[in-house]
Coordinates of C-alpha atoms and ligand atoms in Angstrom, one line a residue:
X421 CA 104.5 100.6 189.9
X422 CA 105.5 100.7 186.3
X423 CA 108.5 102.3 186.0
X424 CA 106.9 104.2 183.0
X425 CA 105.0 106.8 184.8
X426 CA 107.8 108.4 187.1
X427 CA 108.7 110.6 184.1
X428 CA 104.9 112.1 184.1
X429 CA 105.2 115.1 187.0
X430 CA 102.0 114.5 189.1
X431 CA 99.7 117.3 188.9
X432 CA 97.1 114.9 188.5
X433 CA 96.1 112.9 192.1
X434 CA 95.3 109.4 189.4
X435 CA 93.4 106.5 190.1
X436 CA 94.9 103.7 190.2
X437 CA 93.7 102.3 186.8
X438 CA 95.6 102.0 183.5
X439 CA 92.7 102.6 181.0
X440 CA 93.7 101.0 177.4
X441 CA 90.2 100.8 175.1
X442 CA 86.2 101.3 175.0
X443 CA 83.1 101.4 172.7
X444 CA 80.3 102.9 173.4
X445 CA 79.4 103.7 177.3
X446 CA 82.0 100.9 178.7
X447 CA 86.0 101.1 178.4
X448 CA 88.7 98.6 179.9
X449 CA 92.0 98.9 181.3
X450 CA 94.7 97.3 182.0
X451 CA 93.7 93.6 183.2
X452 CA 90.6 93.2 180.8
X453 CA 88.1 94.7 183.7
X454 CA 85.3 95.9 182.9
X455 CA 83.6 99.6 183.3
X456 CA 80.5 102.0 182.6
X457 CA 82.2 105.2 181.8
X458 CA 80.3 107.4 183.4
X459 CA 83.3 110.2 183.4
X460 CA 83.5 110.9 179.9
X461 CA 87.0 112.0 179.7
X462 CA 85.4 114.9 181.6
X463 CA 82.3 115.3 179.7
X464 CA 85.3 115.0 176.5
X465 CA 83.2 111.7 174.9
X466 CA 80.4 112.9 173.4
X467 CA 79.1 110.1 171.7
X468 CA 80.4 107.1 174.5
X469 CA 83.9 105.8 172.7
X470 CA 84.8 104.5 169.1
X471 CA 81.4 105.8 167.3
X472 CA 81.6 104.4 163.5
X473 CA 80.3 108.0 162.3
X474 CA 82.8 110.2 164.3
X475 CA 86.2 107.1 163.9
X476 CA 84.8 107.2 160.3
X477 CA 85.0 111.2 159.6
X478 CA 88.2 111.2 161.4
X479 CA 90.1 108.2 159.5
X480 CA 88.9 110.3 156.2
X481 CA 90.1 114.0 156.8
X482 CA 93.1 112.8 158.6
X483 CA 93.9 110.9 154.8
X484 CA 92.7 113.6 153.6
X485 CA 95.1 116.5 155.6
X486 CA 95.6 116.7 159.5
X487 CA 97.2 120.5 160.1
X488 CA 97.6 123.8 157.7
X489 CA 97.8 126.3 159.6
X490 CA 95.1 129.8 160.0
X491 CA 97.8 131.4 157.1
X492 CA 94.8 129.4 154.9
X493 CA 91.5 129.8 154.5
X494 CA 90.5 126.0 156.1
X495 CA 86.9 124.7 154.9
X496 CA 86.2 123.0 157.5
X497 CA 86.3 125.5 160.3
X498 CA 84.9 127.8 158.2
X499 CA 82.0 125.6 158.1
X500 CA 81.5 124.5 161.3
X501 CA 82.0 128.3 162.4
X502 CA 79.1 128.7 159.8
X503 CA 76.8 125.9 162.1
X504 CA 77.7 126.9 165.6
X505 CA 76.6 130.3 164.5
X506 CA 73.6 129.7 163.2
X507 CA 73.0 126.6 166.4
X508 CA 74.1 129.8 169.0
X509 CA 72.2 133.3 167.0
X510 CA 76.1 134.9 168.3
X511 CA 78.3 135.8 165.1
X512 CA 81.8 134.9 165.2
X513 CA 84.1 131.4 166.0
X514 CA 87.8 132.1 166.9
X515 CA 88.7 128.2 167.6
X516 CA 91.5 126.7 170.4
X517 CA 92.6 123.7 171.0
X518 CA 90.9 123.6 175.2
X519 CA 88.4 125.1 177.7
X520 CA 91.5 127.8 179.0
X521 CA 92.7 129.0 175.9
X522 CA 89.1 129.6 174.7
X523 CA 88.6 131.8 177.6
X524 CA 91.6 133.5 177.8
X525 CA 90.4 134.5 173.7
X526 CA 87.6 136.1 175.8
X527 CA 89.2 137.8 178.5
X528 CA 91.0 139.3 175.6
X529 CA 88.9 140.1 173.2
X530 CA 86.8 141.8 176.1
X531 CA 90.0 143.4 176.6
X532 CA 90.5 144.8 173.2
X533 CA 87.2 146.0 173.1
X534 CA 87.0 148.2 175.1
X535 CA 90.6 149.6 174.2
X536 CA 88.7 149.8 170.9
X537 CA 86.0 152.1 172.7
X538 CA 88.0 154.0 174.4
X539 CA 86.5 153.5 177.7
X540 CA 88.4 152.6 180.6
X541 CA 86.6 148.8 182.1
X542 CA 89.8 147.3 184.4
X543 CA 86.8 145.5 186.5
X544 CA 86.2 142.0 185.3
X545 CA 83.8 140.3 188.1
X546 CA 83.3 136.0 188.2
X547 CA 81.6 134.0 190.8
X548 CA 82.8 132.3 193.3
X549 CA 83.5 128.9 193.4
X550 CA 83.2 128.8 189.4
X551 CA 86.7 127.4 187.0
X552 CA 87.9 128.5 184.1
X553 CA 91.2 126.9 182.9
X554 CA 93.7 127.0 184.8
X555 CA 96.4 129.4 182.2
X556 CA 97.7 131.7 184.6
X557 CA 94.0 134.5 183.4
X558 CA 92.0 132.1 183.7
X559 CA 92.9 130.6 187.1
X560 CA 93.0 134.5 188.0
X561 CA 89.2 134.0 187.0
X562 CA 88.2 131.1 188.8
X563 CA 87.0 131.9 192.0
X564 CA 89.2 129.2 193.9
X565 CA 92.0 130.5 195.8
X566 CA 93.2 126.3 196.3
X567 CA 93.8 127.1 192.1
X568 CA 96.2 129.8 192.9
X569 CA 98.1 129.4 195.1
X570 CA 101.6 130.1 194.7
X571 CA 101.0 132.0 191.2
X572 CA 101.4 135.3 192.2
X573 CA 101.6 137.6 190.9
X574 CA 98.1 137.5 188.8
X575 CA 96.8 139.6 186.1
X576 CA 95.0 142.3 188.0
X577 CA 91.4 143.3 187.6
X578 CA 88.9 140.3 188.7
X579 CA 86.5 140.5 191.3
X580 CA 84.5 137.9 192.7
X581 CA 80.7 137.7 193.9
X582 CA 78.8 134.8 195.0
X583 CA 77.4 132.3 192.6
X584 CA 73.4 132.8 192.3
X585 CA 72.7 136.6 194.5
X586 CA 71.9 139.1 192.0
X587 CA 72.4 142.1 194.9
X588 CA 76.3 140.4 195.2
X589 CA 76.4 141.3 191.6
X590 CA 74.8 144.5 192.1
X591 CA 77.0 146.1 194.2
X592 CA 79.8 145.1 192.5
X593 CA 78.4 146.1 189.3
X594 CA 79.4 149.5 187.7
X595 CA 80.7 151.4 184.6
X596 CA 83.6 150.6 184.8
X597 CA 83.3 147.2 184.1
X598 CA 83.9 145.5 181.2
X599 CA 82.2 141.8 181.9
X600 CA 81.0 139.1 183.3
X601 CA 82.2 136.2 183.3
X602 CA 79.4 132.6 184.0
X603 CA 79.3 129.3 183.4
X604 CA 75.6 128.9 183.4
X605 CA 76.2 125.4 185.5
X606 CA 79.0 125.1 187.8
X607 CA 80.3 121.6 187.0
X608 CA 84.1 121.8 188.6
X609 CA 82.7 124.3 191.7
X610 CA 79.6 121.1 192.5
X611 CA 77.6 121.4 189.6
X612 CA 75.0 124.4 191.3
X613 CA 73.0 125.3 188.6
X614 CA 72.6 128.9 187.9
X615 CA 69.0 130.0 189.2
X616 CA 65.6 130.0 186.5
X617 CA 65.7 133.7 186.9
X618 CA 69.1 134.8 187.4
X619 CA 70.9 134.5 184.6
X620 CA 68.2 136.7 182.7
X621 CA 68.6 139.0 185.8
X622 CA 72.6 139.2 185.1
X623 CA 72.0 140.1 181.0
X624 CA 69.5 142.9 182.7
X625 CA 72.3 144.3 184.5
X626 CA 74.8 144.1 181.5
X627 CA 72.4 145.7 179.8
X628 CA 72.2 148.6 181.6
X629 CA 76.2 149.1 182.7
X630 CA 77.0 148.0 179.2
X631 CA 79.3 145.2 180.5
X632 CA 79.3 142.3 178.1
X633 CA 78.2 139.1 179.6
X634 CA 80.3 135.9 179.4
X635 CA 79.5 132.7 179.0
X636 CA 81.2 129.4 179.7
X637 CA 79.9 126.5 178.1
X638 CA 83.3 124.6 178.3
X639 CA 81.3 122.2 179.9
X640 CA 77.8 122.4 179.7
X641 CA 77.4 123.1 176.0
X642 CA 77.4 121.0 172.8
X643 CA 74.1 119.1 173.7
X644 CA 74.9 118.1 177.4
X645 CA 71.8 119.9 179.2
X646 CA 69.9 118.3 176.6
X647 CA 69.9 121.9 174.6
X648 CA 72.8 122.7 172.7
X649 CA 74.2 125.3 175.0
X650 CA 73.0 125.6 177.9
X651 CA 71.3 129.6 178.5
X652 CA 69.0 128.2 175.7
X653 CA 67.1 127.1 179.5
X654 CA 67.7 130.8 180.7
X655 CA 66.5 132.8 177.7
X656 CA 69.3 134.3 177.4
X657 CA 72.1 135.7 175.1
X658 CA 75.5 136.0 176.1
X659 CA 77.9 138.5 173.6
X660 CA 80.5 135.5 174.0
X661 CA 80.0 132.2 174.8
X662 CA 83.5 129.5 174.9
X663 CA 83.3 125.7 174.7
X664 CA 85.5 123.1 173.8
X665 CA 85.7 119.8 176.4
X666 CA 82.6 117.4 174.0
X667 CA 82.7 120.1 171.1
X668 CA 84.9 117.4 169.0
X669 CA 84.2 113.6 170.6
X670 CA 87.2 113.4 172.1
X671 CA 89.8 115.2 169.2
X672 CA 90.4 118.7 171.7
X673 CA 89.3 121.8 170.3
X674 CA 87.7 124.6 171.5
X675 CA 85.9 127.7 170.7
X676 CA 85.1 130.6 171.2
X677 CA 81.3 132.3 170.1
X678 CA 81.1 135.8 169.9
X679 CA 78.9 138.4 168.6
X680 CA 80.1 140.4 165.1
X681 CA 80.3 144.3 166.6
X682 CA 82.9 142.2 169.8
X683 CA 84.2 140.8 167.8
X684 CA 85.4 143.2 165.2
X685 CA 88.0 143.8 167.7
X686 CA 90.0 141.3 166.6
X687 CA 92.5 142.2 163.1
X688 CA 94.9 140.8 161.5
X689 CA 97.6 140.1 164.4
X690 CA 95.3 140.5 167.6
X691 CA 94.9 137.1 168.7
X692 CA 96.3 133.5 167.4
X693 CA 96.4 129.4 167.9
X694 CA 98.9 127.0 165.4
X695 CA 96.9 124.2 165.3
X696 CA 93.6 126.2 166.7
X697 CA 91.1 125.5 164.5
X698 CA 92.8 122.5 161.8
X699 CA 91.3 120.2 159.6
X700 CA 91.5 117.2 161.8
X701 CA 89.5 119.4 165.2
X702 CA 86.3 120.9 162.6
X703 CA 86.4 117.1 160.7
X704 CA 85.9 115.7 164.7
X705 CA 83.3 118.5 165.5
X706 CA 81.0 118.2 162.8
X707 CA 80.6 114.9 162.6
X708 CA 79.5 115.2 166.5
X709 CA 77.1 118.2 165.6
X710 CA 76.0 116.2 162.9
X711 CA 75.5 113.1 164.8
X712 CA 73.7 115.0 167.8
X713 CA 71.0 115.5 164.8
X714 CA 70.4 112.5 163.0
X715 CA 70.4 110.6 166.0
X716 CA 68.4 113.0 168.7
X717 CA 70.9 112.6 170.7
X718 CA 69.4 115.9 172.7
X719 CA 66.4 113.7 173.2
X720 CA 67.7 111.5 174.7
X721 CA 69.9 114.0 177.3
X722 CA 66.6 114.6 178.0
X723 CA 65.0 111.9 178.2
X724 CA 67.9 109.9 179.9
X725 CA 68.5 112.8 182.2
X726 CA 65.3 112.3 184.1
X727 CA 66.0 108.7 184.3
X728 CA 68.6 108.8 185.9
X729 CA 67.9 111.9 187.6
X730 CA 64.9 110.3 189.3
X731 CA 66.7 107.1 190.1
X732 CA 69.2 109.4 191.7
X733 CA 66.4 111.0 194.1
X734 CA 65.3 107.8 194.7
X735 CA 68.2 106.6 196.2
X736 CA 68.5 109.9 198.0
X737 CA 64.8 108.6 199.4
X738 CA 67.0 105.3 201.6
X739 CA 70.7 106.3 201.4
X740 CA 71.2 109.2 204.3
X741 CA 74.5 110.2 203.3
X742 CA 72.7 112.4 200.2
X743 CA 71.9 115.6 200.9
X744 CA 69.8 116.8 197.0
X745 CA 70.3 116.1 193.7
X746 CA 71.6 118.7 191.3
X747 CA 72.2 120.0 187.2
X748 CA 70.4 118.9 184.2
X749 CA 70.5 116.8 181.2
X750 CA 73.4 114.7 181.9
X751 CA 75.5 116.6 184.0
X752 CA 74.0 115.3 187.4
X753 CA 76.0 116.1 190.9
X754 CA 74.6 114.2 194.2
X755 CA 75.5 116.9 196.7
X756 CA 76.4 114.5 199.9
X757 CA 76.6 114.9 203.4
X758 CA 80.4 113.1 203.6
X759 CA 83.7 113.3 201.3
X760 CA 82.8 111.4 198.3
X761 CA 86.7 109.6 197.5
X762 CA 85.5 106.3 199.7
X763 CA 82.4 105.9 197.2
X764 CA 84.0 106.9 193.3
X765 CA 86.6 104.1 194.0
X766 CA 83.6 101.7 195.2
X767 CA 82.1 102.3 192.2
X768 CA 85.3 102.0 190.7
X769 CA 85.7 98.1 192.2
X770 CA 82.0 97.4 191.1
X771 CA 82.3 98.9 187.2
X772 CA 80.9 102.3 187.6
X773 CA 83.3 105.2 186.6
X774 CA 82.4 108.4 188.8
X775 CA 84.0 111.7 189.6
X776 CA 83.9 113.9 192.3
X777 CA 82.7 118.4 192.0
X778 CA 84.2 119.1 195.7
X779 CA 84.6 116.6 198.5
X780 CA 81.0 116.5 199.1
X781 CA 79.5 116.2 195.1
X782 CA 79.7 113.6 192.6
X783 CA 79.4 113.9 189.2
X784 CA 77.7 111.8 186.7
X785 CA 78.7 113.0 183.1
X786 CA 77.5 110.3 180.6
X787 CA 77.6 110.1 177.1
X788 CA 75.4 111.9 175.3
X789 CA 74.4 108.5 174.1
X790 CA 73.9 106.5 176.9
X791 CA 70.8 103.8 177.0
X792 CA 67.9 103.2 179.8
X793 CA 70.1 100.0 180.1
X794 CA 73.2 101.6 181.5
X795 CA 71.6 104.1 183.6
X796 CA 69.7 101.2 184.9
X797 CA 73.0 99.1 185.7
X798 CA 74.6 102.7 186.9
X799 CA 72.1 103.3 189.6
X800 CA 71.7 99.3 190.7
X801 CA 75.9 99.5 191.4
X802 CA 75.6 103.3 193.6
X803 CA 72.5 101.2 195.2
X804 CA 75.0 98.7 196.3
X805 CA 78.0 100.3 197.2
X806 CA 75.6 104.2 199.0
X807 CA 74.4 99.9 201.0
X808 CA 77.8 99.0 202.2
X809 CA 79.0 101.7 203.1
X810 CA 76.7 103.0 205.8
Ligands
LIG303 C1 87.2 121.6 182.1 C2 86.5 123.3 182.1 C3 87.2 124.5 181.9 C4 89.1 124.0 180.9 O1 89.8 123.7 180.3 P1 90.7 123.3 179.9 O2 90.3 122.9 178.0 O3 90.8 121.3 180.4 O4 91.5 123.7 179.4 C5 86.7 126.2 181.9 N1 85.4 125.9 182.2 C6 84.5 124.7 182.7 C7 84.0 125.8 182.8 C8 84.7 123.6 182.5 O5 84.7 123.1 183.0

């Protein structure tokens, strides 16, 4: 036990591994052991580790300016906002530093929008098993009791419905509903994908009641599913979308993207973030977007995602512990009949990092530029580990 660790709070069940550096899809620990990284810092290291173009964008910007505050126009922030607005067919962005902050901003904007329109709409509906963050407002939006325990009293106005259940939503929604907040794929909740017509039906329901649709793409956004944003698979457009994890390739940045008539409800003083959208974070995010395009990474996600999915399905045929394989692109879940903690640990011993999404689901989140050989290698390790645990 390292005595330095006594000064860090125990709010994570940490693995007994100390990572020191990485290159591409690989990371090394303080004993020099290498691991294939299929966690990517929880869907953050979009380009793996040490991508030379991302490094030089960050290094060049560091020399010019790291931070200047939003008291000034920030040209890189304006360029990033313009790029993401165009990619998403939405209009305006607010920048912050994390997923929780992006969702917090979205909820504030929803409330302010209805205030400005003189309508009493106190209700926000979210899904059971959802995850939206750890601030008081976003843990309240999260449809899991375990994140709320001990933190009452919570903000009021939230109701929850089962995910992928349009009838339950139909019964809940009314003319006092301000917004429905959903993940296109529930990440933390077990890699549960929205059914093909669910999001379209939700959109229609929102339109019928004048309700705002907020899509939390903090985990699914920025290419993870093989499209820039997961909702583009469904042909629906949200009113507000939130982004964070993969956007800066490891540099903290979050964003709320909204239609202009809604974002108009934020004016000077409505909301803010000292660090949000600073030149360093925006330079990193712009480099990530540019590299995704230059290196055709959306295509890579589709191809490598199919390879990984088929490989996992082949494992399912040989290992009875696997119940089913879910996900889209390079966010894949392997739902098991038993708890998966021991499998994750054994994968680590064999040099593969994967994570859980709930007690019984393995989650795989390789970098978007992962190679065919690396996917094959990961599948071999998983096969060995599952073979030994039977
Ligand atoms: C991780 C996550 C969040 C919270 O992001 P933080 O950066 O940890 O605050 C919110 N929503 C979803 C869907 C997430 O996966």
